[in-house]
Amino acid sequence: MFFDLIVVGGGAAGFFSAITCAENSGKSVLILEKTSQLLQKVKISGGGRCNVTHDCFEPRELSRNYPRGEKSLIGPFHRFGPADTVDWFASRGVTLKTEADGRMFPDTDSSQTIIDALLSAADAAGVNIHTSEGVTSVVKNEDNFELATDTGHSYTAANVLIATGGTRLTAGAKLAASLGHKLQPPTPSLFTFKIKDPRLDDLLGLSVSPAEVSIAQSKLRSSGPVLITHWGLSGPGILKISAWGARELAERDYRFDISVNWLPDADPAAVVAEKRLSEAKRQLSSRSAFASIPKRLWLRFLAAADIPETTTWSQLSKTQANQLLSQLTASTFAVNGKSTNKDEFVTCGGIYLNEIDFQTMHSKLVHGLYFAGEVIDVDGVTGGYNFQNAWTNGFHAGSAIAAQ
């Protein structure tokens, strides 16, 4: 069976590539997905709501949210960025809404809306889709590619696009390597920190925003909401630093100390001095002195600073005040491992950036071979950036193949 384009992988990048190519040409397109489920990551993203993209329309600013691939993506974002993504879905009856932190979701708050739009567009464009059929080999002949699958079928294609994603990098990596590409080894990105500390015990679900996080013996730092979980710390402030430090933290076997400034936008020393005067007889434990710090967490900081719950502001010693300020602005926690963020999983690693033409997503080594999505050594921080990379890659690859 011959196809003008065979897409290996039925995720966001693969679908967008296939749809773009089919809609803009009369070419025959086939998607081969090795599992029984299409668009799996779309389904679980954003807690089942699908964080489609981010409200950031300036390409250079947008590219700064990609620990791997920042410079390579500036040009592609000029040609297809978040505004184009919003328009693409709007033209298919899907309205996106923007939340306070810039994340953009379908106004239905359901990932199924995005899945249905992609499936409908693929069907209307005549894209063929085979599930439960994994590609086991791709061989380049003089003019075409010969593909074999685990169902015993074989296909011939003029062009092949590998979009197997980061979670299944091994499969896509083997195919790319067999065709001569070098690979950065896959390393987890966007993970949460395992921390066992009495200051965090039984505070599941408490969040502080904003906060600043830094890693000891490292230049890594980030800012954003920090969430207390039953295993440690999560939230955008943690996820961002895990992305930027993905390889460094892996080399440290996910064992290191972090420092958290829970009040980066406040002057806690001034607040403490003011409370001593204005609330001299009030006990520190009666309420949190800072609106962003929940009372239960505030009580943990008092305990960590050796301040008895009956202590009033006028009784607070200089030593106790300094210890409290240290807890508020430089809490140190020992990280002992990582956890996946919800059901989402992002990796850095994959095809070397210098082996791909980012204007077309075409391999610089093999004519007719293309890549899109996380199988490339590109990954973004949390907030819709990884999906935007998928849409952008898919648009450029599909357009280039359609234009042949």
Tab-separated table of C-alpha atoms in Angstrom:
chain	number	residue	atom	x	y	z
A	1	MET	CA	0.000	0.000	0.000
A	2	PHE	CA	1.434	3.370	-1.078
A	3	PHE	CA	0.884	6.715	0.699
A	4	ASP	CA	2.338	10.143	-0.005
A	5	LEU	CA	2.820	10.572	3.753
A	6	ILE	CA	2.854	8.106	6.620
A	7	VAL	CA	2.790	9.614	10.103
A	8	VAL	CA	4.200	7.392	12.854
A	9	GLY	CA	2.341	8.323	16.056
A	10	GLY	CA	-1.258	9.364	16.664
A	11	GLY	CA	-0.686	12.215	19.101
A	12	ALA	CA	-1.105	15.984	18.812
A	13	ALA	CA	1.929	16.601	16.578
A	14	GLY	CA	1.182	13.632	14.337
A	15	PHE	CA	-2.462	14.592	13.850
A	16	PHE	CA	-1.691	18.241	13.142
A	17	SER	CA	0.926	17.257	10.563
A	18	ALA	CA	-1.427	14.821	8.837
A	19	ILE	CA	-4.378	17.245	8.806
A	20	THR	CA	-2.288	20.160	7.515
A	21	CYS	CA	-0.824	18.079	4.694
A	22	ALA	CA	-4.156	16.536	3.660
A	23	GLU	CA	-6.092	19.809	3.815
A	24	ASN	CA	-3.563	21.632	1.655
A	25	SER	CA	-2.999	18.988	-1.011
A	26	GLY	CA	-4.546	15.962	-2.618
A	27	LYS	CA	-1.902	13.731	-1.088
A	28	SER	CA	-2.757	10.406	0.545
A	29	VAL	CA	-1.979	10.382	4.281
A	30	LEU	CA	-1.916	7.548	6.821
A	31	ILE	CA	-1.460	7.751	10.610
A	32	LEU	CA	-0.113	4.618	12.300
A	33	GLU	CA	-0.651	4.516	16.095
A	34	LYS	CA	0.724	1.547	18.012
A	35	THR	CA	-1.793	1.742	20.888
A	36	SER	CA	-5.555	1.436	20.728
A	37	GLN	CA	-6.041	5.051	21.830
A	38	LEU	CA	-5.490	8.179	19.751
A	39	LEU	CA	-4.449	11.542	21.238
A	40	GLN	CA	-3.828	10.085	24.703
A	41	LYS	CA	-1.869	13.043	26.055
A	42	VAL	CA	-4.495	15.474	24.768
A	43	LYS	CA	-7.080	13.562	26.773
A	44	ILE	CA	-5.282	13.764	30.122
A	45	SER	CA	-3.686	17.201	29.736
A	46	GLY	CA	-4.722	19.885	32.197
A	47	GLY	CA	-6.607	17.473	34.395
A	48	GLY	CA	-8.785	16.401	31.463
A	49	ARG	CA	-9.403	19.976	30.248
A	50	CYS	CA	-6.492	20.163	27.727
A	51	ASN	CA	-4.207	23.174	28.076
A	52	VAL	CA	-4.135	23.883	24.318
A	53	THR	CA	-1.677	26.778	24.269
A	54	HIS	CA	-0.588	29.891	26.194
A	55	ASP	CA	-1.630	33.514	25.912
A	56	CYS	CA	1.802	34.691	24.736
A	57	PHE	CA	1.806	36.067	21.202
A	58	GLU	CA	5.328	37.480	20.882
A	59	PRO	CA	7.550	34.744	19.371
A	60	ARG	CA	10.783	35.602	21.159
A	61	GLU	CA	9.059	35.904	24.531
A	62	LEU	CA	7.184	32.656	23.866
A	63	SER	CA	10.397	30.801	22.994
A	64	ARG	CA	11.879	31.636	26.421
A	65	ASN	CA	9.578	29.016	27.923
A	66	TYR	CA	11.469	26.150	26.242
A	67	PRO	CA	14.512	24.879	28.181
A	68	ARG	CA	15.477	22.895	25.078
A	69	GLY	CA	14.806	24.445	21.659
A	70	GLU	CA	14.453	28.136	22.545
A	71	LYS	CA	16.439	29.598	19.626
A	72	SER	CA	15.245	27.010	17.107
A	73	LEU	CA	11.582	27.885	17.701
A	74	ILE	CA	11.678	31.675	17.280
A	75	GLY	CA	11.339	31.540	13.479
A	76	PRO	CA	8.647	28.811	13.459
A	77	PHE	CA	6.587	30.737	16.045
A	78	HIS	CA	6.632	33.795	13.760
A	79	ARG	CA	4.951	31.670	11.072
A	80	PHE	CA	2.574	29.693	13.309
A	81	GLY	CA	2.116	30.664	16.942
A	82	PRO	CA	-0.587	30.748	19.618
A	83	ALA	CA	-2.733	33.260	17.700
A	84	ASP	CA	-2.776	30.882	14.731
A	85	THR	CA	-3.675	27.994	17.040
A	86	VAL	CA	-6.598	29.979	18.456
A	87	ASP	CA	-7.779	30.793	14.917
A	88	TRP	CA	-7.372	27.187	13.743
A	89	PHE	CA	-9.608	25.808	16.462
A	90	ALA	CA	-12.062	28.724	16.185
A	91	SER	CA	-12.520	27.945	12.489
A	92	ARG	CA	-13.579	24.460	13.565
A	93	GLY	CA	-16.091	25.646	16.125
A	94	VAL	CA	-13.857	25.484	19.213
A	95	THR	CA	-13.510	28.635	21.297
A	96	LEU	CA	-10.526	28.889	23.625
A	97	LYS	CA	-10.616	30.869	26.873
A	98	THR	CA	-7.688	32.391	28.765
A	99	GLU	CA	-7.226	31.893	32.506
A	100	ALA	CA	-5.525	34.337	34.872
A	101	ASP	CA	-2.133	32.624	34.547
A	102	GLY	CA	-2.224	32.720	30.723
A	103	ARG	CA	-3.141	29.088	30.118
A	104	MET	CA	-5.729	28.587	27.378
A	105	PHE	CA	-8.417	25.897	27.461
A	106	PRO	CA	-11.502	25.079	25.399
A	107	ASP	CA	-14.480	26.919	26.859
A	108	THR	CA	-16.121	23.535	27.457
A	109	ASP	CA	-13.339	22.660	29.941
A	110	SER	CA	-13.175	19.247	28.271
A	111	SER	CA	-10.262	17.743	26.353
A	112	GLN	CA	-12.790	15.730	24.376
A	113	THR	CA	-13.698	18.964	22.565
A	114	ILE	CA	-10.140	19.197	21.217
A	115	ILE	CA	-10.006	15.482	20.392
A	116	ASP	CA	-13.310	15.675	18.514
A	117	ALA	CA	-12.093	18.707	16.528
A	118	LEU	CA	-8.897	16.911	15.478
A	119	LEU	CA	-10.678	13.664	14.614
A	120	SER	CA	-13.316	15.537	12.639
A	121	ALA	CA	-10.711	17.563	10.729
A	122	ALA	CA	-8.714	14.421	9.925
A	123	ASP	CA	-11.834	12.636	8.707
A	124	ALA	CA	-12.943	15.580	6.570
A	125	ALA	CA	-9.463	15.824	5.022
A	126	GLY	CA	-9.449	12.123	4.148
A	127	VAL	CA	-6.672	11.089	6.532
A	128	ASN	CA	-6.452	7.313	7.007
A	129	ILE	CA	-5.924	6.147	10.597
A	130	HIS	CA	-4.819	2.712	11.825
A	131	THR	CA	-4.676	2.055	15.581
A	132	SER	CA	-3.021	-0.890	17.360
A	133	GLU	CA	-0.412	-0.967	14.624
A	134	GLY	CA	3.138	-0.103	15.635
A	135	VAL	CA	5.919	0.544	13.141
A	136	THR	CA	8.824	-1.849	13.668
A	137	SER	CA	11.121	-0.690	10.862
A	138	VAL	CA	11.570	2.078	8.298
A	139	VAL	CA	13.959	1.523	5.392
A	140	LYS	CA	14.826	4.215	2.833
A	141	ASN	CA	15.089	3.053	-0.733
A	142	GLU	CA	16.109	5.236	-3.640
A	143	ASP	CA	12.821	7.144	-3.887
A	144	ASN	CA	10.552	5.840	-1.127
A	145	PHE	CA	10.385	4.405	2.385
A	146	GLU	CA	9.382	0.838	3.182
A	147	LEU	CA	7.639	0.442	6.554
A	148	ALA	CA	6.876	-2.789	8.413
A	149	THR	CA	4.462	-3.005	11.352
A	150	ASP	CA	3.880	-5.381	14.244
A	151	THR	CA	0.676	-6.592	12.571
A	152	GLY	CA	2.669	-8.044	9.674
A	153	HIS	CA	1.637	-5.316	7.227
A	154	SER	CA	4.025	-3.403	5.004
A	155	TYR	CA	3.619	0.042	3.466
A	156	THR	CA	5.424	2.263	0.992
A	157	ALA	CA	5.597	6.024	1.512
A	158	ALA	CA	7.090	8.974	-0.331
A	159	ASN	CA	7.458	10.802	2.997
A	160	VAL	CA	7.593	9.657	6.616
A	161	LEU	CA	6.989	11.828	9.663
A	162	ILE	CA	7.996	10.489	13.083
A	163	ALA	CA	5.894	11.942	15.917
A	164	THR	CA	6.028	9.245	18.572
A	165	GLY	CA	6.266	11.704	21.470
A	166	GLY	CA	8.519	11.859	24.497
A	167	THR	CA	6.752	9.167	26.501
A	168	ARG	CA	7.423	6.646	23.766
A	169	LEU	CA	10.760	8.034	22.715
A	170	THR	CA	12.341	4.589	22.571
A	171	ALA	CA	10.212	3.511	19.598
A	172	GLY	CA	10.662	6.727	17.667
A	173	ALA	CA	14.312	6.949	18.638
A	174	LYS	CA	15.063	3.483	17.284
A	175	LEU	CA	13.465	4.347	13.955
A	176	ALA	CA	15.359	7.654	13.748
A	177	ALA	CA	18.640	6.015	14.756
A	178	SER	CA	18.162	3.284	12.142
A	179	LEU	CA	18.000	6.068	9.546
A	180	GLY	CA	21.230	7.679	10.774
A	181	HIS	CA	20.117	10.268	13.336
A	182	LYS	CA	21.907	10.902	16.630
A	183	LEU	CA	19.897	11.048	19.833
A	184	GLN	CA	20.040	12.901	23.099
A	185	PRO	CA	19.054	10.304	25.734
A	186	PRO	CA	15.546	10.797	27.182
A	187	THR	CA	15.412	12.452	30.597
A	188	PRO	CA	12.257	13.274	32.610
A	189	SER	CA	11.125	16.897	32.641
A	190	LEU	CA	8.195	18.594	34.428
A	191	PHE	CA	8.296	16.503	37.584
A	192	THR	CA	7.506	17.198	41.224
A	193	PHE	CA	9.830	16.907	44.229
A	194	LYS	CA	9.616	14.205	46.880
A	195	ILE	CA	10.194	15.800	50.279
A	196	LYS	CA	9.612	14.371	53.754
A	197	ASP	CA	9.511	17.283	56.187
A	198	PRO	CA	7.357	17.975	59.305
A	199	ARG	CA	6.622	21.487	58.014
A	200	LEU	CA	4.664	19.950	55.119
A	201	ASP	CA	2.982	16.973	56.824
A	202	ASP	CA	-0.806	16.804	56.405
A	203	LEU	CA	-0.982	20.091	54.475
A	204	LEU	CA	-2.056	18.447	51.204
A	205	GLY	CA	-3.553	20.977	48.796
A	206	LEU	CA	-2.221	24.190	50.373
A	207	SER	CA	-0.735	26.576	47.839
A	208	VAL	CA	1.356	29.740	48.109
A	209	SER	CA	1.530	32.242	45.263
A	210	PRO	CA	3.851	33.706	44.338
A	211	ALA	CA	6.959	31.912	45.581
A	212	GLU	CA	10.569	31.621	44.469
A	213	VAL	CA	12.516	28.356	44.365
A	214	SER	CA	16.279	27.885	44.040
A	215	ILE	CA	18.460	24.791	44.101
A	216	ALA	CA	21.568	24.565	46.269
A	217	GLN	CA	24.933	24.448	44.489
A	218	SER	CA	23.252	25.435	41.240
A	219	LYS	CA	22.209	28.495	39.250
A	220	LEU	CA	18.719	27.035	38.855
A	221	ARG	CA	15.849	29.174	40.118
A	222	SER	CA	12.227	29.797	39.211
A	223	SER	CA	9.116	31.599	40.405
A	224	GLY	CA	5.438	30.733	40.506
A	225	PRO	CA	2.817	29.113	42.728
A	226	VAL	CA	4.099	26.283	44.954
A	227	LEU	CA	1.683	23.514	45.951
A	228	ILE	CA	2.063	21.161	48.919
A	229	THR	CA	1.234	17.543	48.054
A	230	HIS	CA	1.146	14.336	50.072
A	231	TRP	CA	4.637	13.484	48.773
A	232	GLY	CA	6.289	16.939	48.842
A	233	LEU	CA	6.110	20.019	46.631
A	234	SER	CA	4.575	20.679	43.213
A	235	GLY	CA	2.947	23.568	41.353
A	236	PRO	CA	4.273	25.739	38.496
A	237	GLY	CA	7.211	27.076	40.542
A	238	ILE	CA	8.490	23.518	41.059
A	239	LEU	CA	7.615	22.191	37.602
A	240	LYS	CA	9.425	25.048	35.862
A	241	ILE	CA	12.650	24.516	37.777
A	242	SER	CA	12.431	20.762	37.113
A	243	ALA	CA	12.206	21.468	33.387
A	244	TRP	CA	15.146	23.865	33.271
A	245	GLY	CA	17.188	21.533	35.456
A	246	ALA	CA	16.076	18.241	33.876
A	247	ARG	CA	19.537	16.966	32.945
A	248	GLU	CA	21.405	18.510	35.890
A	249	LEU	CA	18.959	17.081	38.431
A	250	ALA	CA	19.062	13.661	36.779
A	251	GLU	CA	22.863	13.700	37.149
A	252	ARG	CA	22.338	14.430	40.870
A	253	ASP	CA	19.993	11.411	41.083
A	254	TYR	CA	17.199	13.749	42.209
A	255	ARG	CA	18.848	14.304	45.591
A	256	PHE	CA	19.561	17.930	46.458
A	257	ASP	CA	18.464	20.805	48.713
A	258	ILE	CA	16.076	23.533	47.636
A	259	SER	CA	15.370	26.927	49.180
A	260	VAL	CA	11.890	28.465	49.028
A	261	ASN	CA	11.153	32.150	49.462
A	262	TRP	CA	7.445	32.145	50.275
A	263	LEU	CA	7.206	35.974	50.169
A	264	PRO	CA	9.206	37.231	47.161
A	265	ASP	CA	6.998	40.294	46.693
A	266	ALA	CA	6.812	41.311	50.368
A	267	ASP	CA	9.105	42.879	52.970
A	268	PRO	CA	8.557	40.440	55.841
A	269	ALA	CA	11.056	42.162	58.140
A	270	ALA	CA	9.057	45.390	57.865
A	271	VAL	CA	5.804	43.535	58.499
A	272	VAL	CA	7.216	41.854	61.609
A	273	ALA	CA	8.457	45.227	62.934
A	274	GLU	CA	5.052	46.793	62.268
A	275	LYS	CA	3.170	43.920	63.967
A	276	ARG	CA	5.257	44.349	67.124
A	277	LEU	CA	3.851	47.854	67.412
A	278	SER	CA	0.313	47.542	66.084
A	279	GLU	CA	-0.567	44.087	67.449
A	280	ALA	CA	1.727	43.876	70.489
A	281	LYS	CA	-0.664	41.835	72.642
A	282	ARG	CA	-1.903	39.530	69.885
A	283	GLN	CA	-0.481	35.995	69.755
A	284	LEU	CA	1.421	35.220	66.567
A	285	SER	CA	-0.497	31.947	66.291
A	286	SER	CA	-3.904	33.641	66.121
A	287	ARG	CA	-3.622	34.334	62.395
A	288	SER	CA	-1.094	34.433	59.577
A	289	ALA	CA	0.676	37.755	59.231
A	290	PHE	CA	0.653	37.379	55.418
A	291	ALA	CA	-2.419	36.930	53.216
A	292	SER	CA	-0.628	34.572	50.811
A	293	ILE	CA	0.449	32.142	53.555
A	294	PRO	CA	-2.369	29.908	54.901
A	295	LYS	CA	-2.664	29.792	58.691
A	296	ARG	CA	-1.832	26.086	58.945
A	297	LEU	CA	1.459	26.644	57.113
A	298	TRP	CA	2.126	29.774	59.172
A	299	LEU	CA	1.838	27.680	62.368
A	300	ARG	CA	4.419	25.246	60.968
A	301	PHE	CA	6.819	28.115	60.373
A	302	LEU	CA	6.314	29.318	63.959
A	303	ALA	CA	7.102	25.819	65.247
A	304	ALA	CA	10.191	25.538	63.011
A	305	ALA	CA	11.382	28.897	64.408
A	306	ASP	CA	10.915	27.640	67.998
A	307	ILE	CA	8.170	30.179	68.722
A	308	PRO	CA	5.572	28.870	71.227
A	309	GLU	CA	1.961	29.342	70.146
A	310	THR	CA	1.275	31.579	73.186
A	311	THR	CA	3.974	34.089	72.181
A	312	THR	CA	2.668	37.606	71.525
A	313	TRP	CA	4.214	39.994	69.034
A	314	SER	CA	5.677	42.098	71.859
A	315	GLN	CA	7.296	38.971	73.366
A	316	LEU	CA	8.950	37.946	70.122
A	317	SER	CA	12.720	37.965	70.662
A	318	LYS	CA	15.189	39.149	68.050
A	319	THR	CA	16.503	35.581	67.658
A	320	GLN	CA	12.983	34.209	67.142
A	321	ALA	CA	12.181	36.965	64.656
A	322	ASN	CA	15.299	36.153	62.619
A	323	GLN	CA	14.456	32.447	62.660
A	324	LEU	CA	10.912	33.206	61.494
A	325	LEU	CA	12.165	35.454	58.687
A	326	SER	CA	14.513	32.663	57.621
A	327	GLN	CA	11.580	30.234	57.413
A	328	LEU	CA	9.554	32.723	55.389
A	329	THR	CA	12.238	33.709	52.898
A	330	ALA	CA	14.712	30.831	52.801
A	331	SER	CA	13.079	27.570	53.904
A	332	THR	CA	15.455	24.735	53.094
A	333	PHE	CA	14.065	21.322	52.137
A	334	ALA	CA	15.888	18.107	51.275
A	335	VAL	CA	14.622	16.588	48.007
A	336	ASN	CA	14.867	12.818	47.837
A	337	GLY	CA	13.459	11.762	44.479
A	338	LYS	CA	10.811	12.876	41.976
A	339	SER	CA	7.223	12.100	41.030
A	340	THR	CA	5.276	12.487	37.794
A	341	ASN	CA	3.038	15.551	37.604
A	342	LYS	CA	-0.463	14.019	37.726
A	343	ASP	CA	-0.746	11.684	34.736
A	344	GLU	CA	1.287	13.904	32.464
A	345	PHE	CA	4.803	13.008	31.424
A	346	VAL	CA	7.259	15.117	29.462
A	347	THR	CA	10.805	14.225	28.496
A	348	CYS	CA	13.732	16.181	27.199
A	349	GLY	CA	15.952	14.323	24.787
A	350	GLY	CA	15.465	13.017	21.270
A	351	ILE	CA	16.598	14.045	17.805
A	352	TYR	CA	19.452	16.565	17.866
A	353	LEU	CA	18.225	20.043	16.902
A	354	ASN	CA	21.042	20.624	14.414
A	355	GLU	CA	19.893	17.624	12.377
A	356	ILE	CA	16.491	19.214	11.581
A	357	ASP	CA	15.467	22.149	9.366
A	358	PHE	CA	12.964	23.949	11.611
A	359	GLN	CA	11.386	25.805	8.683
A	360	THR	CA	10.058	22.503	7.333
A	361	MET	CA	10.818	19.995	10.150
A	362	HIS	CA	12.676	18.034	7.466
A	363	SER	CA	15.634	15.830	8.334
A	364	LYS	CA	18.944	17.241	7.175
A	365	LEU	CA	20.214	13.681	6.754
A	366	VAL	CA	17.438	11.762	4.993
A	367	HIS	CA	15.342	13.167	2.151
A	368	GLY	CA	11.610	12.730	2.777
A	369	LEU	CA	11.974	12.187	6.542
A	370	TYR	CA	10.310	14.631	8.955
A	371	PHE	CA	9.918	14.994	12.723
A	372	ALA	CA	7.398	16.762	14.983
A	373	GLY	CA	6.728	17.073	18.710
A	374	GLU	CA	8.586	15.681	21.677
A	375	VAL	CA	10.535	13.071	19.716
A	376	ILE	CA	12.780	16.075	18.994
A	377	ASP	CA	15.020	17.423	21.773
A	378	VAL	CA	12.559	20.245	22.476
A	379	ASP	CA	10.415	20.637	25.564
A	380	GLY	CA	8.561	23.463	27.257
A	381	VAL	CA	7.635	24.354	30.805
A	382	THR	CA	4.120	23.751	32.080
A	383	GLY	CA	1.352	25.977	30.741
A	384	GLY	CA	0.422	24.787	27.229
A	385	TYR	CA	3.858	25.267	25.707
A	386	ASN	CA	4.444	21.626	24.751
A	387	PHE	CA	1.171	21.487	22.839
A	388	GLN	CA	2.014	24.754	21.069
A	389	ASN	CA	5.292	23.190	19.961
A	390	ALA	CA	3.307	20.223	18.612
A	391	TRP	CA	0.893	22.450	16.642
A	392	THR	CA	3.764	24.578	15.292
A	393	ASN	CA	5.895	21.588	14.269
A	394	GLY	CA	2.889	19.870	12.735
A	395	PHE	CA	1.880	22.923	10.728
A	396	HIS	CA	5.354	23.395	9.255
A	397	ALA	CA	5.910	19.725	8.448
A	398	GLY	CA	2.445	19.262	6.955
A	399	SER	CA	2.723	22.450	4.907
A	400	ALA	CA	6.145	21.508	3.548
A	401	ILE	CA	5.007	18.043	2.484
A	402	ALA	CA	1.808	19.428	0.948
A	403	ALA	CA	3.830	21.936	-1.098
A	404	GLN	CA	5.990	19.287	-2.758
